[in-house]
Coordinates of C-alpha atoms in Angstrom, one line a residue:
X1 CA 9.2 60.8 48.9
X2 CA 13.0 61.1 47.8
X3 CA 12.1 63.3 45.1
X4 CA 9.9 65.5 47.2
X5 CA 12.7 65.8 50.0
X6 CA 15.3 66.8 47.1
X7 CA 12.9 69.5 46.1
X8 CA 12.3 71.0 49.5
X9 CA 16.3 70.7 50.2
X10 CA 16.8 73.0 47.0
X11 CA 17.8 76.5 48.1
X12 CA 15.0 79.1 47.2
X13 CA 16.2 81.7 44.6
X14 CA 16.2 85.1 46.2
X15 CA 14.4 87.9 44.3
X16 CA 16.4 90.4 42.2
X17 CA 17.5 93.5 44.1
X18 CA 15.0 95.7 42.0
X19 CA 12.1 93.7 43.3
X20 CA 13.2 94.2 47.1
X21 CA 11.2 97.0 48.8
X22 CA 14.4 98.1 50.4
X23 CA 15.7 99.1 47.1
X24 CA 12.6 100.9 46.2
X25 CA 14.1 104.5 46.3
X26 CA 17.2 103.4 44.3
X27 CA 15.3 101.3 41.7
X28 CA 13.1 104.3 40.9
X29 CA 16.2 106.3 40.2
X30 CA 18.0 103.4 38.2
X31 CA 14.8 102.8 36.1
X32 CA 14.6 106.8 35.4
X33 CA 18.3 106.5 34.1
X34 CA 17.8 103.6 32.0
X35 CA 15.0 105.2 30.1
X36 CA 17.0 108.3 29.6
X37 CA 20.1 106.2 28.4
X38 CA 18.2 104.1 26.0
X39 CA 16.7 107.1 24.5
X40 CA 20.3 108.4 23.3
X41 CA 21.8 108.1 19.9
X42 CA 18.8 106.6 18.4
X43 CA 18.6 106.1 14.6
X44 CA 16.2 104.9 11.9
X45 CA 12.9 106.1 10.7
X46 CA 11.1 105.2 13.8
X47 CA 14.1 105.7 16.1
X48 CA 14.0 101.9 16.6
X49 CA 18.0 101.3 16.2
X50 CA 21.1 102.7 17.8
X51 CA 23.5 104.7 15.9
X52 CA 27.1 103.2 16.6
X53 CA 28.8 106.3 16.2
X54 CA 26.5 108.6 18.2
X55 CA 27.9 111.3 20.5
X56 CA 25.4 111.5 23.0
X57 CA 26.2 108.5 24.8
X58 CA 29.8 109.6 24.9
X59 CA 29.0 113.1 26.3
X60 CA 26.9 111.3 29.0
X61 CA 29.5 108.9 29.9
X62 CA 31.8 112.1 30.5
X63 CA 29.3 113.7 32.6
X64 CA 29.1 110.6 34.8
X65 CA 32.8 110.4 35.3
X66 CA 32.8 114.1 36.2
X67 CA 30.2 113.6 38.9
X68 CA 32.2 110.5 40.1
X69 CA 35.3 112.4 40.3
X70 CA 33.9 116.0 41.5
X71 CA 30.4 115.1 43.0
X72 CA 28.8 117.5 40.4
X73 CA 28.8 118.1 36.6
X74 CA 29.7 121.5 34.9
X75 CA 27.1 120.9 32.1
X76 CA 24.4 123.5 31.9
X77 CA 22.1 124.5 29.3
X78 CA 22.0 128.2 28.9
X79 CA 18.4 128.0 27.5
X80 CA 17.0 126.0 30.6
X81 CA 17.0 122.5 31.9
X82 CA 17.3 119.7 29.6
X83 CA 17.3 116.0 29.6
X84 CA 21.2 115.8 29.9
X85 CA 20.9 118.0 33.0
X86 CA 18.2 115.9 34.4
X87 CA 20.1 112.7 33.8
X88 CA 23.0 114.2 35.7
X89 CA 20.5 115.2 38.5
X90 CA 19.4 111.8 38.9
X91 CA 22.9 110.2 38.7
X92 CA 24.0 112.3 41.6
X93 CA 21.3 110.7 43.9
X94 CA 23.2 107.5 43.5
X95 CA 25.9 106.5 46.0
X96 CA 29.6 106.6 44.8
X97 CA 29.8 102.8 44.4
X98 CA 26.3 102.7 42.5
X99 CA 27.5 105.4 40.2
X100 CA 30.6 103.6 39.3
X101 CA 28.8 100.2 38.7
X102 CA 26.1 102.1 36.6
X103 CA 28.8 103.9 34.4
X104 CA 30.5 100.5 33.7
X105 CA 27.2 98.9 32.6
X106 CA 26.9 101.9 30.4
X107 CA 30.0 101.6 28.9
X108 CA 29.7 97.9 28.3
X109 CA 26.2 98.7 26.5
X110 CA 27.8 101.4 24.4
X111 CA 30.6 99.2 23.4
X112 CA 28.3 96.4 22.5
X113 CA 25.8 98.8 21.0
X114 CA 22.9 97.6 22.8
X115 CA 20.0 98.9 25.1
X116 CA 20.5 98.8 29.0
X117 CA 17.9 96.1 30.3
X118 CA 16.5 95.3 33.8
X119 CA 19.1 92.7 34.2
X120 CA 21.9 95.4 34.0
X121 CA 20.3 97.5 36.5
X122 CA 20.0 94.5 38.7
X123 CA 23.6 93.8 38.3
X124 CA 24.6 97.5 39.4
X125 CA 22.9 96.7 42.8
X126 CA 24.6 93.4 43.1
X127 CA 28.1 94.8 42.3
X128 CA 27.7 97.0 45.2
X129 CA 29.3 95.0 48.2
X130 CA 30.1 95.8 51.7
X131 CA 33.8 96.6 51.8
X132 CA 36.0 99.3 53.1
X133 CA 35.5 102.2 53.7
X134 CA 32.5 101.0 55.8
X135 CA 29.6 103.7 56.3
X136 CA 28.0 104.4 59.7
X137 CA 25.0 107.0 60.3
X138 CA 23.8 108.2 63.5
X139 CA 20.8 109.7 62.0
X140 CA 17.7 108.3 64.0
X141 CA 16.2 107.2 60.7
X142 CA 18.9 104.7 59.7
X143 CA 17.3 101.3 59.7
X144 CA 19.6 99.0 61.7
X145 CA 17.9 95.9 60.3
X146 CA 19.2 96.5 56.6
X147 CA 22.5 97.8 57.6
X148 CA 25.5 96.2 56.0
X149 CA 28.2 99.0 55.8
X150 CA 27.4 100.3 52.4
X151 CA 26.7 104.1 51.6
X152 CA 23.2 103.1 50.6
X153 CA 22.6 101.0 53.8
X154 CA 25.1 102.2 56.4
X155 CA 25.5 100.7 59.9
X156 CA 23.3 102.5 62.5
X157 CA 25.9 102.8 65.4
X158 CA 29.4 102.6 66.0
X159 CA 28.7 99.5 68.0
X160 CA 27.0 97.7 65.2
X161 CA 30.0 98.5 63.0
X162 CA 32.4 97.2 65.3
X163 CA 30.3 94.0 66.0
X164 CA 30.2 93.5 62.1
X165 CA 33.9 93.9 61.6
X166 CA 34.8 91.9 64.5
X167 CA 33.0 89.0 63.0
X168 CA 34.9 89.6 59.7
X169 CA 38.2 89.0 61.5
X170 CA 39.8 92.2 60.0
X171 CA 43.5 91.6 59.7
X172 CA 44.3 95.3 58.8
X173 CA 42.7 98.6 59.8
X174 CA 39.4 99.3 58.2
X175 CA 38.1 102.8 57.5
X176 CA 34.8 103.9 59.0
X177 CA 33.2 107.0 57.5
X178 CA 30.7 108.4 59.8
X179 CA 27.7 110.8 59.5
X180 CA 27.2 112.3 62.9
X181 CA 24.1 112.8 64.7
X182 CA 22.6 116.5 65.1
X183 CA 23.6 116.2 68.9
X184 CA 27.3 115.8 68.3
X185 CA 29.3 118.9 69.1
X186 CA 31.5 120.4 66.2
X187 CA 34.5 122.6 66.0
X188 CA 35.9 124.3 62.8
X189 CA 39.5 122.9 61.9
X190 CA 42.4 125.4 62.5
X191 CA 43.4 125.2 58.9
X192 CA 40.5 124.7 56.5
X193 CA 37.7 125.6 58.7
X194 CA 36.0 122.1 58.0
X195 CA 33.6 121.6 60.8
X196 CA 35.0 118.6 62.9
X197 CA 33.3 116.6 65.5
X198 CA 34.9 116.7 68.7
X199 CA 33.9 112.9 69.3
X200 CA 34.1 111.2 65.9
X201 CA 36.3 113.3 63.7
X202 CA 35.4 112.9 60.2
X203 CA 35.4 109.0 60.8
X204 CA 38.0 106.6 62.0
X205 CA 40.0 103.4 61.7
X206 CA 39.2 100.0 63.3
X207 CA 41.1 96.7 63.4
X208 CA 43.8 94.5 65.2
X209 CA 46.5 97.4 64.9
X210 CA 44.6 98.9 67.8
X211 CA 42.1 96.9 69.8
X212 CA 39.2 94.6 69.1
X213 CA 36.0 96.7 69.4
X214 CA 37.9 99.9 69.6
X215 CA 37.9 102.7 66.9
X216 CA 40.8 105.3 66.5
X217 CA 38.8 108.4 65.6
X218 CA 40.7 110.7 63.0
X219 CA 40.9 114.1 64.2
X220 CA 43.7 116.1 66.0
X221 CA 43.1 117.2 69.5
X222 CA 45.5 118.9 71.6
X223 CA 46.5 116.5 74.6
X224 CA 47.3 119.5 76.9
X225 CA 44.1 122.0 76.6
X226 CA 41.7 119.2 75.1
X227 CA 40.7 121.3 72.3
X228 CA 39.9 119.9 68.9
X229 CA 42.1 121.8 66.3
X230 CA 42.3 119.7 63.1
X231 CA 40.5 117.5 60.8
X232 CA 42.0 114.1 59.5
X233 CA 44.0 116.0 56.8
X234 CA 45.4 118.8 59.0
X235 CA 46.6 117.3 62.1
X236 CA 48.6 119.1 64.8
X237 CA 52.3 118.3 65.2
X238 CA 53.1 116.0 68.0
X239 CA 55.2 116.5 71.1
X240 CA 58.6 115.1 69.9
X241 CA 59.7 113.7 73.4
X242 CA 56.3 111.8 73.9
X243 CA 56.5 110.4 70.4
X244 CA 60.1 109.4 70.7
X245 CA 59.4 107.8 74.0
X246 CA 56.4 105.9 72.5
X247 CA 58.1 104.6 69.8
X248 CA 61.0 103.3 71.8
X249 CA 58.7 101.4 74.0
X250 CA 56.9 99.8 71.2
X251 CA 60.2 98.7 69.8
X252 CA 60.8 97.1 73.1
X253 CA 57.4 95.5 73.3
X254 CA 56.6 97.6 76.2
X255 CA 53.8 99.2 74.6
X256 CA 51.2 97.5 72.3
X257 CA 49.4 100.5 71.0
X258 CA 50.7 103.7 69.2
X259 CA 49.9 106.8 71.2
X260 CA 48.4 110.3 69.9
X261 CA 50.5 113.2 71.2
X262 CA 49.1 116.0 69.4
X263 CA 49.8 119.4 71.0
X264 CA 48.6 123.0 69.8
X265 CA 51.1 126.1 69.3
X266 CA 49.7 127.7 72.3
X267 CA 50.6 124.7 74.5
X268 CA 54.0 123.6 73.0
X269 CA 57.2 125.0 73.6
X270 CA 60.4 124.6 71.1
X271 CA 63.6 123.8 73.0
X272 CA 66.6 125.9 71.7
X273 CA 69.3 124.5 74.0
X274 CA 72.5 123.3 72.4
X275 CA 73.3 119.7 72.2
X276 CA 77.1 118.4 72.0
X277 CA 78.1 116.0 69.3
X278 CA 78.7 112.7 71.2
X279 CA 80.8 111.4 68.2
X280 CA 82.8 114.4 67.7
X281 CA 83.7 116.6 70.7
X282 CA 85.8 119.2 68.3
X283 CA 82.5 119.8 66.4
X284 CA 80.0 122.6 67.3
X285 CA 76.9 121.2 68.9
X286 CA 73.3 121.7 67.4
X287 CA 70.3 123.1 68.7
X288 CA 67.8 120.5 70.2
X289 CA 64.7 121.6 68.4
X290 CA 62.3 119.3 70.0
X291 CA 58.8 120.6 70.3
X292 CA 57.8 119.8 73.9
X293 CA 54.6 119.5 76.0
X294 CA 54.8 121.5 79.2
X295 CA 55.5 118.2 81.4
X296 CA 58.7 117.4 79.1
X297 CA 60.3 120.8 78.1
X298 CA 62.3 120.9 81.5
X299 CA 62.8 117.1 81.9
X300 CA 63.8 115.8 78.5
X301 CA 67.3 114.8 77.3
X302 CA 68.0 117.1 74.4
X303 CA 68.2 115.6 71.1
X304 CA 67.7 112.1 72.6
X305 CA 65.6 109.6 70.7
X306 CA 65.3 106.1 72.4
X307 CA 64.5 104.5 69.3
X308 CA 68.1 105.2 67.9
X309 CA 69.4 102.7 70.6
X310 CA 66.9 99.9 69.5

């Protein structure tokens, strides 16, 4: 019958996230936080109502904000662990996106002076959408079938991340935060001693600024001796000649992709030759000052930046 067909054509409503088995771990954590939160600022003879001006909820909100900002909370009971510490420990188990969503729900509940419900917990999970930065984990236990690029369900491989981002038609560079496998080789950054993966760095960027299906890993590697020296925050300086040439070629349309010309102190040489002022012959020249790779130290044109002529 037409009525039966219409009924069959209706979309089946998906189960709330808390009932999905893949959210089992985080749902247990959220329910524990819910119970602790709803016990705060209780009022009345049987603790059945909420005190509108209670201070406990605000203290917990401050703790949550500190954990989101710094990764940990400074509160510590000198007489031993208490409910507040236990709440903070549970809250730290959430991903950063889940923490932010839960805190927003908690603020709403405090403002409206009501308890946190199961619907609120589902709203926390539904608020976490796959968006940049995208997470990748090369750990062998990462489940590829559940992967969506969030911190809770990271992509299981770089190839899976590339395929997913390619299908989303990224118009800009998207950030990939990668958790390396135990087999990855790491070296200390030359400035901060952070361990840097010699293949993946601390993550990378993917997008149409480079090539479809290609990731530019964010770390600094000497182009001469091939040693990894820096994390994404402490990159080595570049060879000025290589960079200037690349910029000039890019401006002329001769080169589509930016190059990476990092070079370490041991491999680079500073040019101290004097350069005449082409616009005023009576003025004293200036030092070239170019930081050069061995290939270009003797062959470069001192002080000459090709992009100046574009």
